[in-house]
CSV table of C-alpha atoms in Angstrom, one decimal:
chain,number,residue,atom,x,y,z
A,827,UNK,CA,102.7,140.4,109.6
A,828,UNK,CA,100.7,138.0,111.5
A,829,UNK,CA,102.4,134.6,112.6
A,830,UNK,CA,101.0,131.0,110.8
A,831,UNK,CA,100.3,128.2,111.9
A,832,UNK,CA,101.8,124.8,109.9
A,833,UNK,CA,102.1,121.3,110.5
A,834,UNK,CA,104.7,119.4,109.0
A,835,UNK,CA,106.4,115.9,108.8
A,836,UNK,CA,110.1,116.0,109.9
A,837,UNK,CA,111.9,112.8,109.7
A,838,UNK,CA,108.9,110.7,110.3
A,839,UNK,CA,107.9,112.9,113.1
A,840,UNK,CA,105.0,115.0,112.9
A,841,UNK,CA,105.3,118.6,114.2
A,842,UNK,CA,103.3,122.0,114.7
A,843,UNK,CA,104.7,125.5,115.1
A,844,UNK,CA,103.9,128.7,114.2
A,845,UNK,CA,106.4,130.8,112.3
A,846,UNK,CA,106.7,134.0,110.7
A,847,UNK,CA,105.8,134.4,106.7
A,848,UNK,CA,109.4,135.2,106.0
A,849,UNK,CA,111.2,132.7,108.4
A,850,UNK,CA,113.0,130.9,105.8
A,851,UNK,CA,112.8,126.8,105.6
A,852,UNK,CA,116.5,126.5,106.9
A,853,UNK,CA,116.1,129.1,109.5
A,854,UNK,CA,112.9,127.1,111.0
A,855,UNK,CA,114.8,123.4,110.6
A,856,UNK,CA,118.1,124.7,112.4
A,857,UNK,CA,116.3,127.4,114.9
A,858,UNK,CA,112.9,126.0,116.0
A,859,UNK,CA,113.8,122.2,114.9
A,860,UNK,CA,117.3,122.4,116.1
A,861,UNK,CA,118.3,120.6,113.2
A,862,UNK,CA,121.4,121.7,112.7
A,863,UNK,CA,123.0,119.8,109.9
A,864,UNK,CA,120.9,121.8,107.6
A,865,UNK,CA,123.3,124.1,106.9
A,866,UNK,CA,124.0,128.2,105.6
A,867,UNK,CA,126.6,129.0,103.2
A,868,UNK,CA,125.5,131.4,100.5
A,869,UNK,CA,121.6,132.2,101.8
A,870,UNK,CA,121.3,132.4,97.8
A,871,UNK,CA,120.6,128.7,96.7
A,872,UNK,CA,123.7,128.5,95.1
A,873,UNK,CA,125.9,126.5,96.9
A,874,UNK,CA,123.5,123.1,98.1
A,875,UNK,CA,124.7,123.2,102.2
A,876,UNK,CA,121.2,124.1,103.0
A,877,UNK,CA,119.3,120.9,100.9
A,878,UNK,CA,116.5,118.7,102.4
A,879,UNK,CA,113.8,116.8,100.7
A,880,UNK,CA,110.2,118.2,100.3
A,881,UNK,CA,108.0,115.6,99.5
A,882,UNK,CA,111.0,113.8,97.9
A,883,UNK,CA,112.5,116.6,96.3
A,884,UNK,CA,115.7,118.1,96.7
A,885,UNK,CA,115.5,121.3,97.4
A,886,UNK,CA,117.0,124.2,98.9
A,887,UNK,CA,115.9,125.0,102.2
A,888,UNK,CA,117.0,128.8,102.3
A,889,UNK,CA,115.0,129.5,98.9
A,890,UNK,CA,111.7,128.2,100.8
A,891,UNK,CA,109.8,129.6,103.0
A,892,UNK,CA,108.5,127.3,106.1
A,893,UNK,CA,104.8,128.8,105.7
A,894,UNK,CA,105.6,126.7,101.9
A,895,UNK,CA,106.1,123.4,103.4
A,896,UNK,CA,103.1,123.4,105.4
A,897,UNK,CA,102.0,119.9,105.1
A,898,UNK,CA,105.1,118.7,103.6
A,899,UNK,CA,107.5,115.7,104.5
A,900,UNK,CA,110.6,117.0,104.9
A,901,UNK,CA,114.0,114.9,105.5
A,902,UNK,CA,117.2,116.8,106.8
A,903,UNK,CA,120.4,114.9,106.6
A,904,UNK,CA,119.6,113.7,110.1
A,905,UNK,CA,116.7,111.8,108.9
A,906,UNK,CA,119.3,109.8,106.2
A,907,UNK,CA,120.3,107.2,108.4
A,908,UNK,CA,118.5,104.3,110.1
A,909,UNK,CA,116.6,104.8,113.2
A,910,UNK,CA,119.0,102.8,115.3
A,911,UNK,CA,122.2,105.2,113.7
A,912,UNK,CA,123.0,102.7,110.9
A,913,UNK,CA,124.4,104.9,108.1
A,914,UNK,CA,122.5,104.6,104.7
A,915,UNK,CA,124.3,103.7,102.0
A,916,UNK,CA,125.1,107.1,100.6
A,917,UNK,CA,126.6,108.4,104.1
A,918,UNK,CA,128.7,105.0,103.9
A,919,UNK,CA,129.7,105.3,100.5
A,920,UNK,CA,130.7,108.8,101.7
A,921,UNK,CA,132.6,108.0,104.5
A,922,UNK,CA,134.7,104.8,102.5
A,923,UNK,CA,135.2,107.1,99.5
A,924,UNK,CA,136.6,109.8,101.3
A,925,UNK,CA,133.7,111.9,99.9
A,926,UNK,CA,134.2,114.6,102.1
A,927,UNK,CA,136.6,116.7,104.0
A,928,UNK,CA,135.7,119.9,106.3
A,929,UNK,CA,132.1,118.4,106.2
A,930,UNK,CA,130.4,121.9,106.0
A,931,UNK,CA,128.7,121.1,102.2
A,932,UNK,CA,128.5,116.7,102.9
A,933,UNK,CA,124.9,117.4,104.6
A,934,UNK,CA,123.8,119.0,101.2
A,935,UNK,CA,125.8,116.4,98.8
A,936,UNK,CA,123.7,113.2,101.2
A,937,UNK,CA,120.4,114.5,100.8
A,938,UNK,CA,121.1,115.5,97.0
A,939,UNK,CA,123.0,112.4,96.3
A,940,UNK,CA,120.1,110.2,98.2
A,941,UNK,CA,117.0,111.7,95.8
A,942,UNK,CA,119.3,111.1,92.9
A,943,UNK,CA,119.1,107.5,93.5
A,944,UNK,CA,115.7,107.3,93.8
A,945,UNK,CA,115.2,108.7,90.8
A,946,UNK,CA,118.0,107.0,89.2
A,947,UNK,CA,119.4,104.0,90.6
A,948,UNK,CA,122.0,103.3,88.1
A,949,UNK,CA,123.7,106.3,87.1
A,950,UNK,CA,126.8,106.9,84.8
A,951,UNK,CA,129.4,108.9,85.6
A,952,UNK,CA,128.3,112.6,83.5
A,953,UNK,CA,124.8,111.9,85.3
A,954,UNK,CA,126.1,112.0,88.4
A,955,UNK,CA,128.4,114.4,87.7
A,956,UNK,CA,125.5,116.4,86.6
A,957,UNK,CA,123.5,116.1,89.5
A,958,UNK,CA,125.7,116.9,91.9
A,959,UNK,CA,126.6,120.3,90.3
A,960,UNK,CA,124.4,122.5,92.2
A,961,UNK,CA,126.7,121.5,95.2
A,962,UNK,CA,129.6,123.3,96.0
A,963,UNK,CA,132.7,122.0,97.4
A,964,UNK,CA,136.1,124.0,98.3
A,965,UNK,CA,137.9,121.1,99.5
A,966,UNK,CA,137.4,117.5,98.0
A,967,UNK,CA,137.9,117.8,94.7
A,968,UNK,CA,134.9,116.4,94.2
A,969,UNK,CA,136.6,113.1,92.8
A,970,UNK,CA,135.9,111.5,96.0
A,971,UNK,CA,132.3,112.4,95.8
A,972,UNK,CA,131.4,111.3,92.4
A,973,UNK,CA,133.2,107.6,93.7
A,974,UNK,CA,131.1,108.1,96.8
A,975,UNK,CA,128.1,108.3,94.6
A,976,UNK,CA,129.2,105.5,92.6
A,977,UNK,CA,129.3,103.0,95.2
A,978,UNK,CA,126.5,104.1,96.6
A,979,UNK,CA,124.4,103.4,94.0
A,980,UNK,CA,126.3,99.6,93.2
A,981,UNK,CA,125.5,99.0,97.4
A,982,UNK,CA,121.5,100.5,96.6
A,983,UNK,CA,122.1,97.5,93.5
A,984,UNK,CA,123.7,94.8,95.4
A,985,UNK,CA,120.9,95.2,98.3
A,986,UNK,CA,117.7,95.3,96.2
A,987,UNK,CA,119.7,92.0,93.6
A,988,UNK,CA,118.8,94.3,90.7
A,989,UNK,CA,121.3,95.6,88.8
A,990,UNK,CA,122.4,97.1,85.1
A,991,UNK,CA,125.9,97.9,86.4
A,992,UNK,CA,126.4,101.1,84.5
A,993,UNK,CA,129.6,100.9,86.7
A,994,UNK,CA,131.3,99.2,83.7
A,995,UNK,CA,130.2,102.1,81.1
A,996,UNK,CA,131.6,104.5,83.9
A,997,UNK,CA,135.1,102.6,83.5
A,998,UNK,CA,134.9,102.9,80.3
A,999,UNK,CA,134.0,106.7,80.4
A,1000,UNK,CA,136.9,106.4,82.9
A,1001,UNK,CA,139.3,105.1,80.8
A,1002,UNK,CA,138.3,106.7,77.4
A,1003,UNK,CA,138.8,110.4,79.6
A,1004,UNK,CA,142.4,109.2,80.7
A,1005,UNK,CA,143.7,108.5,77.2
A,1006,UNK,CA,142.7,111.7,75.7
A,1007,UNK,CA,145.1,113.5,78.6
A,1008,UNK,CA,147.7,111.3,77.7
């Protein structure tokens, strides 16, 4: 097959390169890119490691093709934090929670986490639980994530002065869970 030719934006940085038809999304971020937070676990979609945004999506980098995000904007986990290295609130929340442990899935859980709260600023707890359940995780627990979300979102809150604070139905959901396994 003949090579192509796309143009994408990576981070804010724009960038040319021509790549083979079936040179998957992830392949092309970690290989040509050398973005290598992007990362492989099950090549299958299932686990999240491998999720970026297109165009402000989540999505799963080793399910795309990188002929299919010609003309995209893509951010990798690397693109998350400030220019000058200042975490963003998610990789904070991350890091105070204790929202991650071997670090092989957190790359997957930030990006997926961080379009979450764009589209929904003030989740409750089952949302978030339910949006993070296309990422796997073999050592957290996961507890430590769903708090990491959490405060994420209540930092996102506190920054922009606007917030519902469905923190206090989570506590509720919180509390209403621990007396049924009593």
């Amino acid at each position: 097959m003949t090579d192509i030719e796309i143009e994408v934006t990576i981070n804010g940085a724009s960038r040319r390169d021509i790549v083979a038809p079936r040179l998957t999304l992830a392949d092309y971020l970690r290989e040509k890119c050398g973005l290598t937070g992007t990362h492989l676990g099950c090549e299958h979609g299932v686990c999240g490691a491998c999720t970026v945004m297109l165009d402000g999506d989540a999505v799963r980098a080793c399910l795309i093709f990188a002929v299919q995000a010609d003309g995209a904007e893509l951010t990798t986990v690397e693109g998350i934090a400030a220019p000058d290295g200042t975490l963003s609130p998610v990789q904070a929340a991350f890091r105070a929670e204790h929202g991650l442990q071997c670090g092989f899935c957190t790359p997957g859980f930030i990006v997926s986490a961080t379009a979450f709260l764009r589209e929904n600023p003030d989740p409750t707890e089952p949302e978030i639980r339910d949006a993070i359940s296309g990422n796997l995780c073999r050592c957290t627990g996961y507890q430590g994530i769903i708090r990491a979300v959490r405060a994420a979102a209540d930092s996102i809150a506190d920054a922009h002065g606007d917030r519902t604070n469905n923190s206090d139905a989570n506590d509720a959901e919180t509390t209403d869970a621990a007396a049924r396994q009593s």
